[in-house]
Coordinates of N, CA and C in Angstrom, one line a residue:
Chain A
E13 N 121.7 23.5 97.9 CA 123.1 23.0 97.9 C 123.4 22.3 99.2
A14 N 123.9 21.1 99.2 CA 124.2 20.4 100.4 C 125.3 21.0 101.1
G15 N 125.2 21.0 102.5 CA 126.3 21.5 103.3 C 127.3 20.5 103.5
V16 N 128.2 20.7 104.5 CA 129.2 19.8 104.9 C 128.5 18.6 105.6
V17 N 128.8 17.4 105.2 CA 128.2 16.2 105.8 C 129.2 15.4 106.5
Q18 N 128.9 15.1 107.8 CA 129.8 14.3 108.6 C 129.0 13.0 109.1
S19 N 129.8 12.0 109.2 CA 129.2 10.8 109.9 C 130.3 10.0 110.6
P20 N 129.9 9.3 111.7 CA 128.6 9.3 112.3 C 128.4 10.5 113.1
R21 N 127.2 10.7 113.6 CA 126.9 11.9 114.4 C 127.4 11.6 115.9
Y22 N 127.2 10.4 116.3 CA 127.7 10.0 117.6 C 128.4 8.7 117.6
K23 N 129.4 8.6 118.5 CA 130.2 7.4 118.5 C 130.7 7.2 120.0
I24 N 130.4 6.0 120.5 CA 130.9 5.6 121.8 C 131.8 4.4 121.7
I25 N 133.0 4.5 122.2 CA 133.9 3.4 122.1 C 134.7 3.2 123.4
E26 N 135.3 2.1 123.6 CA 136.1 1.8 124.7 C 137.5 2.3 124.5
K27 N 138.2 2.8 125.5 CA 139.5 3.2 125.3 C 140.4 2.1 124.7
K28 N 141.4 2.6 123.9 CA 142.3 1.7 123.2 C 141.7 1.2 121.9
Q29 N 140.4 1.4 121.7 CA 139.9 1.0 120.4 C 140.1 2.0 119.3
P30 N 140.1 1.6 118.1 CA 140.2 2.6 117.0 C 138.8 3.2 116.6
V31 N 138.9 4.4 116.0 CA 137.7 5.1 115.6 C 138.0 5.9 114.3
A32 N 137.0 6.1 113.5 CA 137.2 6.9 112.3 C 136.0 7.7 112.0
F33 N 136.3 9.0 111.5 CA 135.2 9.9 111.2 C 135.3 10.3 109.7
W34 N 134.2 10.5 109.1 CA 134.2 10.8 107.7 C 133.5 12.1 107.4
C35 N 134.1 12.8 106.4 CA 133.6 14.2 106.1 C 133.5 14.3 104.6
N36 N 132.3 14.8 104.1 CA 132.1 15.2 102.7 C 131.9 16.7 102.6
P37 N 132.9 17.4 102.1 CA 132.8 18.9 102.1 C 131.8 19.4 101.0
I38 N 131.6 20.7 101.0 CA 130.7 21.3 100.0 C 131.5 21.2 98.6
S39 N 130.7 20.8 97.6 CA 131.3 20.6 96.3 C 132.0 21.9 95.8
G40 N 133.2 21.7 95.3 CA 134.0 22.8 94.8 C 134.9 23.5 95.8
H41 N 134.7 23.1 97.1 CA 135.6 23.7 98.1 C 136.9 23.0 98.2
N42 N 138.0 23.8 98.0 CA 139.3 23.2 97.9 C 139.9 23.0 99.3
T43 N 139.5 23.7 100.3 CA 140.1 23.7 101.6 C 139.2 22.9 102.6
L44 N 139.8 22.0 103.3 CA 139.0 21.2 104.3 C 139.8 21.3 105.6
Y45 N 139.0 21.4 106.7 CA 139.5 21.5 108.0 C 138.9 20.4 108.9
W46 N 139.7 20.0 109.9 CA 139.2 19.2 111.0 C 139.5 20.0 112.3
Y47 N 138.5 20.3 113.0 CA 138.6 20.9 114.3 C 138.1 20.0 115.4
R48 N 138.7 20.2 116.6 CA 138.2 19.4 117.8 C 137.7 20.4 118.8
Q49 N 136.5 20.1 119.3 CA 135.8 21.0 120.3 C 135.6 20.3 121.6
N50 N 136.4 20.6 122.6 CA 136.2 20.0 123.9 C 135.0 20.7 124.6
L51 N 134.5 20.1 125.6 CA 133.3 20.6 126.2 C 133.5 22.0 126.8
G52 N 132.7 22.9 126.5 CA 132.8 24.3 127.0 C 133.9 25.1 126.4
Q53 N 134.5 24.6 125.3 CA 135.5 25.3 124.7 C 135.2 25.7 123.2
G54 N 136.0 26.5 122.6 CA 135.8 26.8 121.2 C 136.6 25.7 120.4
P55 N 136.2 25.6 119.1 CA 136.9 24.6 118.3 C 138.4 24.9 118.1
E56 N 139.2 23.9 118.0 CA 140.7 24.1 117.8 C 141.1 23.3 116.5
L57 N 141.9 23.9 115.7 CA 142.3 23.2 114.5 C 143.1 22.0 114.7
L58 N 142.8 20.9 114.1 CA 143.7 19.7 114.1 C 144.5 19.7 112.8
I59 N 143.8 19.9 111.6 CA 144.5 19.8 110.4 C 143.8 20.6 109.3
R60 N 144.5 21.1 108.4 CA 143.9 21.8 107.2 C 144.5 21.3 105.9
Y61 N 143.6 21.0 105.0 CA 144.0 20.5 103.7 C 143.7 21.6 102.6
E62 N 144.7 21.7 101.7 CA 144.4 22.4 100.5 C 144.4 21.3 99.4
N63 N 143.3 21.1 98.8 CA 143.1 19.9 98.0 C 143.5 18.6 98.7
E64 N 144.4 17.9 98.2 CA 144.8 16.6 98.9 C 146.0 16.8 99.8
E65 N 146.5 18.0 99.9 CA 147.8 18.2 100.6 C 147.5 18.8 102.0
A66 N 148.0 18.1 103.1 CA 147.9 18.6 104.4 C 148.9 19.8 104.6
V67 N 148.4 21.0 104.7 CA 149.3 22.2 104.7 C 149.5 22.7 106.2
D68 N 148.7 22.2 107.1 CA 148.9 22.6 108.5 C 148.4 21.5 109.4
D69 N 149.3 20.7 109.9 CA 148.9 19.6 110.8 C 149.7 19.7 112.1
S70 N 150.1 20.9 112.4 CA 151.0 21.1 113.5 C 150.3 20.8 114.9
Q71 N 149.0 20.8 114.9 CA 148.3 20.5 116.2 C 147.7 19.1 116.2
L72 N 148.0 18.3 115.2 CA 147.5 16.9 115.1 C 148.4 16.0 115.9
P73 N 147.9 15.3 116.9 CA 148.7 14.4 117.7 C 149.1 13.2 116.9
K74 N 150.2 13.2 116.2 CA 150.5 12.3 115.2 C 150.8 10.9 115.7
D75 N 151.0 10.7 117.0 CA 151.2 9.4 117.5 C 150.0 8.5 117.4
R76 N 148.8 9.2 117.5 CA 147.6 8.4 117.5 C 146.6 8.8 116.5
F77 N 146.7 10.0 115.9 CA 145.8 10.6 115.0 C 146.4 10.5 113.6
S78 N 145.5 10.2 112.6 CA 145.9 10.3 111.2 C 144.7 10.8 110.4
A79 N 145.0 11.4 109.3 CA 143.9 11.9 108.4 C 144.4 11.8 107.0
E80 N 143.4 11.7 106.1 CA 143.7 11.6 104.7 C 142.5 12.3 104.0
R81 N 142.9 12.8 102.8 CA 141.9 13.4 101.9 C 142.2 13.0 100.5
L82 N 141.7 11.8 100.2 CA 142.0 11.2 98.9 C 141.3 12.0 97.8
K83 N 142.0 12.2 96.7 CA 141.4 12.9 95.5 C 140.9 14.3 95.8
G84 N 141.3 14.8 97.0 CA 141.0 16.2 97.3 C 139.5 16.5 97.6
V85 N 138.7 15.4 97.9 CA 137.3 15.6 98.2 C 137.0 15.2 99.6
D86 N 136.5 13.9 99.8 CA 136.2 13.4 101.1 C 137.4 13.3 102.0
S87 N 137.2 13.3 103.3 CA 138.3 13.2 104.2 C 137.9 12.2 105.3
T88 N 138.9 11.5 105.9 CA 138.7 10.7 107.0 C 139.7 11.0 108.1
L89 N 139.2 11.1 109.3 CA 140.1 11.3 110.5 C 140.0 10.1 111.3
K90 N 141.2 9.6 111.7 CA 141.3 8.3 112.5 C 142.0 8.5 113.8
I91 N 141.6 7.8 114.8 CA 142.3 7.8 116.1 C 142.5 6.3 116.4
Q92 N 143.8 6.0 116.7 CA 144.1 4.7 117.1 C 145.4 4.6 117.9
P93 N 145.3 4.2 119.2 CA 144.2 3.9 119.9 C 143.5 5.1 120.6
A94 N 142.3 5.1 120.8 CA 141.6 6.2 121.5 C 141.9 6.2 123.0
E95 N 142.0 7.4 123.5 CA 142.2 7.6 125.0 C 141.0 8.4 125.5
L96 N 140.8 8.3 126.9 CA 139.7 9.0 127.5 C 139.6 10.4 127.2
G97 N 140.8 11.1 127.1 CA 140.9 12.5 126.8 C 140.5 12.9 125.4
D98 N 140.3 11.9 124.5 CA 139.9 12.2 123.1 C 138.4 12.5 123.0
S99 N 137.6 12.3 124.1 CA 136.2 12.6 124.1 C 136.0 14.0 123.8
A100 N 135.3 14.3 122.7 CA 135.1 15.7 122.2 C 134.2 15.6 121.0
V101 N 133.9 16.8 120.5 CA 133.1 16.9 119.2 C 134.2 17.2 118.1
Y102 N 134.1 16.4 117.1 CA 135.1 16.6 116.0 C 134.3 17.2 114.8
L103 N 134.7 18.4 114.5 CA 134.0 19.2 113.4 C 134.8 19.2 112.2
C104 N 134.1 19.0 111.1 CA 134.7 19.2 109.8 C 134.2 20.5 109.2
A105 N 135.0 21.2 108.4 CA 134.6 22.4 107.8 C 135.2 22.5 106.4
S106 N 134.7 23.3 105.5 CA 135.3 23.5 104.2 C 135.1 24.9 103.8
S107 N 136.0 25.4 102.9 CA 135.9 26.7 102.4 C 136.4 26.7 100.9
L108 N 136.1 27.7 100.2 CA 136.4 27.8 98.8 C 138.0 27.7 98.6
N109 N 138.7 28.4 99.5 CA 140.1 28.4 99.4 C 140.7 28.6 100.8
G110 N 142.0 28.7 100.8 CA 142.7 28.9 102.1 C 143.1 30.3 102.4
E111 N 142.6 31.3 101.7 CA 143.0 32.6 101.9 C 142.5 33.2 103.2
V112 N 143.2 34.1 103.8 CA 142.8 34.7 105.1 C 141.4 35.3 104.9
G113 N 140.5 35.1 105.8 CA 139.2 35.7 105.8 C 138.1 34.9 105.0
T114 N 138.5 33.8 104.4 CA 137.5 33.0 103.7 C 136.6 32.4 104.7
E115 N 135.3 32.5 104.3 CA 134.3 31.9 105.2 C 134.3 30.4 105.2
A116 N 134.3 29.8 106.4 CA 134.3 28.3 106.5 C 132.9 27.9 106.8
F117 N 132.5 26.8 106.2 CA 131.2 26.2 106.5 C 131.4 24.9 107.3
F118 N 130.6 24.7 108.4 CA 130.9 23.6 109.3 C 129.8 22.5 109.1
G119 N 130.2 21.3 109.4 CA 129.2 20.2 109.5 C 128.7 20.2 110.9
Q120 N 127.8 19.2 111.2 CA 127.2 19.1 112.5 C 128.1 18.4 113.6
G121 N 129.2 17.9 113.1 CA 130.1 17.3 114.0 C 129.8 15.8 114.4
T122 N 130.9 15.2 114.9 CA 130.8 13.8 115.4 C 131.1 13.9 116.9
R123 N 130.2 13.5 117.7 CA 130.4 13.5 119.2 C 131.0 12.2 119.6
L124 N 132.3 12.2 120.0 CA 133.0 11.0 120.4 C 133.0 10.9 121.9
T125 N 132.6 9.7 122.4 CA 132.7 9.5 123.9 C 133.6 8.2 124.0
V126 N 134.7 8.4 124.8 CA 135.5 7.2 125.0 C 135.4 6.8 126.5
V127 N 135.0 5.6 126.7 CA 134.7 5.1 128.0 C 135.7 4.0 128.5
Chain B
A7 N 149.6 32.8 124.7 CA 148.6 33.9 125.1 C 147.3 33.6 124.3
Q8 N 146.2 33.8 124.9 CA 145.0 33.6 124.3 C 144.8 34.7 123.2
K9 N 144.4 34.3 122.0 CA 144.3 35.3 121.0 C 142.9 35.9 120.9
V10 N 141.9 35.1 121.3 CA 140.5 35.6 121.3 C 139.9 35.4 122.7
T11 N 139.5 36.4 123.3 CA 138.9 36.3 124.7 C 137.5 36.7 124.7
Q12 N 136.7 35.8 125.1 CA 135.3 36.1 125.4 C 135.0 35.9 126.9
A13 N 135.1 37.0 127.6 CA 135.1 37.0 129.0 C 133.7 36.5 129.6
Q14 N 132.7 36.7 128.9 CA 131.3 36.2 129.4 C 131.1 34.8 129.1
T15 N 131.0 34.0 130.1 CA 130.8 32.5 129.9 C 129.3 32.3 129.6
E16 N 128.4 32.9 130.3 CA 127.0 32.7 130.1 C 126.2 34.0 130.4
I17 N 125.3 34.2 129.6 CA 124.4 35.4 129.8 C 123.0 34.9 129.7
S18 N 122.2 35.4 130.7 CA 120.7 35.1 130.7 C 119.9 36.4 130.6
V19 N 119.0 36.4 129.6 CA 118.2 37.6 129.5 C 116.7 37.1 129.3
V20 N 115.8 38.0 129.4 CA 114.4 37.8 129.1 C 114.1 38.3 127.7
E21 N 113.3 37.6 127.1 CA 112.9 37.9 125.7 C 112.6 39.4 125.6
K22 N 113.1 40.0 124.5 CA 112.9 41.4 124.1 C 114.0 42.3 124.7
E23 N 114.8 41.8 125.6 CA 115.9 42.6 126.1 C 117.0 42.6 125.1
D24 N 117.8 43.7 125.1 CA 119.0 43.8 124.2 C 120.2 43.2 125.0
V25 N 121.1 42.5 124.2 CA 122.2 41.9 124.9 C 123.4 42.1 124.0
T26 N 124.6 42.3 124.7 CA 125.8 42.5 124.0 C 126.8 41.5 124.4
L27 N 127.4 40.8 123.4 CA 128.4 39.8 123.6 C 129.8 40.4 123.3
D28 N 130.7 40.3 124.3 CA 132.0 40.9 124.1 C 133.1 40.0 123.5
C29 N 134.0 40.6 122.8 CA 135.1 39.8 122.2 C 136.3 40.7 122.1
V30 N 137.4 40.3 122.6 CA 138.7 41.0 122.6 C 139.7 40.1 121.9
Y31 N 140.5 40.6 121.0 CA 141.4 39.8 120.2 C 142.8 40.3 120.3
E32 N 143.7 39.4 119.9 CA 145.1 39.8 120.0 C 145.8 39.3 118.7
T33 N 146.5 40.1 118.0 CA 147.2 39.7 116.8 C 148.3 40.7 116.5
R34 N 149.4 40.2 115.8 CA 150.5 41.1 115.4 C 150.3 41.4 113.9
D35 N 149.5 40.6 113.2 CA 149.3 40.9 111.8 C 148.5 42.1 111.6
T36 N 148.8 42.8 110.5 CA 148.0 44.0 110.1 C 146.8 43.7 109.3
T37 N 146.9 42.5 108.7 CA 145.7 42.0 107.9 C 145.1 40.8 108.6
Y38 N 143.9 41.0 109.0 CA 143.2 39.9 109.7 C 141.7 40.1 109.5
Y39 N 141.0 39.0 109.9 CA 139.5 39.1 109.8 C 139.0 38.6 111.1
L40 N 137.8 39.1 111.5 CA 137.1 38.7 112.7 C 135.8 38.2 112.3
F41 N 135.3 37.1 113.0 CA 134.1 36.5 112.7 C 133.3 36.3 113.9
W42 N 132.0 36.2 113.7 CA 131.1 35.7 114.8 C 130.3 34.5 114.2
Y43 N 130.3 33.4 115.0 CA 129.6 32.2 114.6 C 128.6 31.9 115.7
K44 N 127.5 31.3 115.3 CA 126.4 30.8 116.3 C 126.4 29.3 116.3
Q45 N 126.3 28.7 117.5 CA 126.2 27.3 117.6 C 125.0 26.9 118.4
P46 N 123.9 26.6 117.7 CA 122.7 26.1 118.4 C 122.9 24.7 118.9
P47 N 121.9 24.2 119.7 CA 122.1 22.9 120.2 C 122.3 21.8 119.2
S48 N 121.9 22.0 118.0 CA 122.2 21.0 117.0 C 123.7 20.8 116.7
G49 N 124.5 21.7 117.1 CA 125.9 21.6 117.0 C 126.6 22.2 115.8
E50 N 125.9 22.5 114.8 CA 126.5 23.1 113.6 C 126.9 24.6 113.8
L51 N 128.1 25.0 113.5 CA 128.5 26.4 113.6 C 127.9 27.1 112.4
V52 N 127.2 28.2 112.7 CA 126.5 29.0 111.7 C 127.2 30.4 111.6
F53 N 127.7 30.7 110.4 CA 128.4 32.0 110.2 C 127.4 33.1 110.3
L54 N 127.8 34.2 111.0 CA 127.0 35.4 111.2 C 127.6 36.6 110.4
I55 N 128.8 36.9 110.7 CA 129.4 38.0 110.1 C 130.9 37.9 110.0
R56 N 131.5 38.6 109.1 CA 133.0 38.7 108.9 C 133.3 40.2 108.7
R57 N 134.4 40.7 109.4 CA 134.9 42.0 109.2 C 136.4 41.9 109.0
N58 N 137.0 42.7 108.1 CA 138.4 42.7 107.9 C 139.0 43.9 108.7
S59 N 140.3 43.8 108.9 CA 141.0 44.8 109.8 C 141.1 46.2 109.2
F60 N 140.7 46.3 107.9 CA 140.8 47.7 107.3 C 139.4 48.3 107.3
D61 N 138.4 47.7 107.8 CA 137.1 48.2 107.7 C 136.5 48.3 109.1
E62 N 136.6 49.5 109.8 CA 136.0 49.6 111.1 C 134.6 50.1 111.1
Q63 N 134.0 50.1 110.0 CA 132.6 50.6 109.9 C 131.7 49.6 110.6
N64 N 130.9 50.1 111.5 CA 130.0 49.2 112.2 C 128.9 48.8 111.3
E65 N 128.3 47.7 111.7 CA 127.3 47.1 110.8 C 126.0 46.7 111.5
I66 N 124.9 46.9 110.9 CA 123.6 46.5 111.4 C 122.9 45.6 110.4
S67 N 122.4 44.5 110.9 CA 121.7 43.6 110.0 C 120.5 43.0 110.8
G68 N 119.4 43.6 110.5 CA 118.2 43.3 111.2 C 118.3 43.5 112.7
R69 N 118.2 42.5 113.5 CA 118.3 42.7 115.0 C 119.8 42.6 115.4
Y70 N 120.6 42.3 114.5 CA 122.1 42.1 114.9 C 122.8 43.4 114.5
S71 N 123.8 43.7 115.4 CA 124.7 44.8 115.0 C 126.1 44.4 115.6
W72 N 127.1 45.0 115.0 CA 128.5 44.7 115.4 C 129.3 46.0 115.5
N73 N 130.1 46.0 116.6 CA 130.9 47.2 116.9 C 132.4 46.8 116.9
F74 N 133.2 47.2 115.8 CA 134.6 46.8 115.7 C 135.4 48.0 116.0
Q75 N 136.3 47.9 117.0 CA 137.2 49.0 117.4 C 138.6 48.5 117.5
K76 N 139.4 48.9 116.6 CA 140.8 48.5 116.6 C 141.6 49.1 117.8
S77 N 141.2 50.3 118.2 CA 141.9 50.9 119.3 C 141.9 50.1 120.6
T78 N 140.8 49.4 120.7 CA 140.6 48.5 122.0 C 140.7 47.0 121.6
S79 N 141.0 46.7 120.4 CA 141.0 45.3 119.9 C 139.7 44.6 120.3
S80 N 138.6 45.2 120.0 CA 137.3 44.6 120.4 C 136.4 44.5 119.2
F81 N 135.6 43.4 119.2 CA 134.6 43.2 118.1 C 133.4 42.7 118.8
N82 N 132.5 43.6 119.3 CA 131.4 43.2 120.1 C 130.1 43.0 119.2
F83 N 129.2 42.2 119.7 CA 128.1 41.8 119.0 C 126.8 42.1 119.8
T84 N 125.9 42.8 119.2 CA 124.7 43.1 120.0 C 123.4 42.5 119.3
I85 N 122.6 41.9 120.1 CA 121.3 41.4 119.6 C 120.2 42.3 120.2
T86 N 119.4 43.0 119.4 CA 118.4 43.9 119.8 C 117.1 43.1 119.9
A87 N 116.3 43.3 121.0 CA 115.0 42.6 121.1 C 115.2 41.1 121.0
S88 N 115.9 40.6 121.9 CA 116.3 39.1 121.8 C 115.0 38.3 121.8
Q89 N 115.2 37.1 121.2 CA 114.1 36.1 121.1 C 114.6 34.8 121.6
V90 N 113.7 33.9 121.9 CA 114.1 32.6 122.5 C 115.0 31.8 121.5
V91 N 114.7 32.0 120.2 CA 115.4 31.3 119.2 C 116.9 31.8 119.1
D92 N 117.2 32.9 119.7 CA 118.6 33.4 119.8 C 119.4 32.6 120.8
S93 N 118.8 31.7 121.6 CA 119.5 30.9 122.6 C 120.5 30.0 121.8
A94 N 121.8 30.1 122.2 CA 122.8 29.4 121.5 C 124.2 29.8 122.2
V95 N 125.2 29.1 121.7 CA 126.6 29.5 122.1 C 127.1 30.4 120.9
Y96 N 127.7 31.5 121.2 CA 128.2 32.4 120.2 C 129.7 32.5 120.3
F97 N 130.4 32.3 119.2 CA 131.8 32.3 119.2 C 132.4 33.4 118.3
C98 N 133.3 34.1 118.9 CA 134.1 35.1 118.1 C 135.4 34.4 117.6
A99 N 135.8 34.7 116.4 CA 137.0 34.0 115.9 C 137.8 34.9 115.1
L100 N 139.1 34.6 115.0 CA 140.1 35.4 114.3 C 140.8 34.6 113.2
S101 N 140.9 35.2 112.1 CA 141.7 34.7 111.0 C 142.8 35.6 110.6
E102 N 144.1 35.2 110.9 CA 145.2 36.1 110.7 C 145.9 35.8 109.4
N103 N 146.5 36.8 108.8 CA 147.2 36.6 107.5 C 148.3 35.5 107.6
S104 N 148.9 35.4 108.7 CA 150.0 34.4 108.9 C 149.4 33.0 109.0
G105 N 148.1 32.9 109.3 CA 147.5 31.6 109.5 C 146.6 31.2 108.4
Y106 N 146.6 32.0 107.3 CA 145.7 31.8 106.2 C 144.3 31.8 106.7
S107 N 143.5 30.8 106.3 CA 142.1 30.8 106.6 C 141.8 30.1 107.9
T108 N 142.8 29.6 108.6 CA 142.5 28.9 109.9 C 141.9 29.9 110.9
L109 N 140.9 29.4 111.6 CA 140.2 30.2 112.6 C 140.7 29.9 114.0
T110 N 140.9 31.0 114.7 CA 141.2 30.8 116.2 C 140.0 31.3 116.9
F111 N 139.4 30.4 117.7 CA 138.1 30.7 118.3 C 138.3 31.1 119.8
G112 N 137.4 31.9 120.3 CA 137.3 32.2 121.7 C 136.6 31.0 122.3
K113 N 136.4 31.0 123.6 CA 135.7 29.9 124.3 C 134.2 29.9 124.2
G114 N 133.7 31.0 123.7 CA 132.2 31.1 123.5 C 131.5 31.7 124.6
T115 N 130.3 32.2 124.3 CA 129.4 32.8 125.3 C 128.1 32.1 125.1
M116 N 127.6 31.5 126.1 CA 126.3 30.8 126.0 C 125.2 31.9 126.3
L117 N 124.3 32.1 125.4 CA 123.2 33.0 125.6 C 121.9 32.2 125.8
L118 N 121.3 32.5 126.9 CA 120.0 31.9 127.2 C 118.9 33.0 127.3
V119 N 117.9 32.9 126.4 CA 116.9 33.8 126.3 C 115.6 33.1 126.8
S120 N 115.0 33.6 127.8 CA 113.8 33.0 128.4 C 112.6 33.8 128.0
P121 N 111.4 33.1 127.9 CA 110.2 33.8 127.5 C 109.7 34.8 128.5

């Protein structure tokens, strides 16, 4: 069974440019997460989807970040415009459901460098 | 206030030594889950174990063992007879009933096992 697939693995952009990350979750998983991991830190939630509905986006910087999960499967996270402080690893994860204690499966992440 | 604290930033051991990674958590929920994830250099977070707040029974799985103590809000992880392949960053994480399946991670402990 395929795991969570993310692309691209690496991205280098200049500040003020837009960037997008793509995530394909495990088949059958209703819940999808985007986490951001800064260097030397643990991942922090940006947004959580239940099917196509964003149920927790309280930590998403909405002035420059946007996300969508069309048809409740694949998801895209966008930053426009990017800032130097956005350099981080962006991790996508999925789980069967959003109940407390449900195991989340993570992709390999996209490492973003903003120069 | 930090909800998951991993006080050890980095631990270095020699192969075959035993090593314990500490985790202290904070929550007001009575129902919660604790996790350990491993993050090798490839970047993907790998699930190791999950315990719920109602089960304080310690667990052993091969070279891994976990000690969950509600009285001290700790969920420590021990690797017996460490191997070079155990070198990675280890994250402790909390899933609270009020947060559904969202994980709150500690900052991680980097384990370096040398031959």
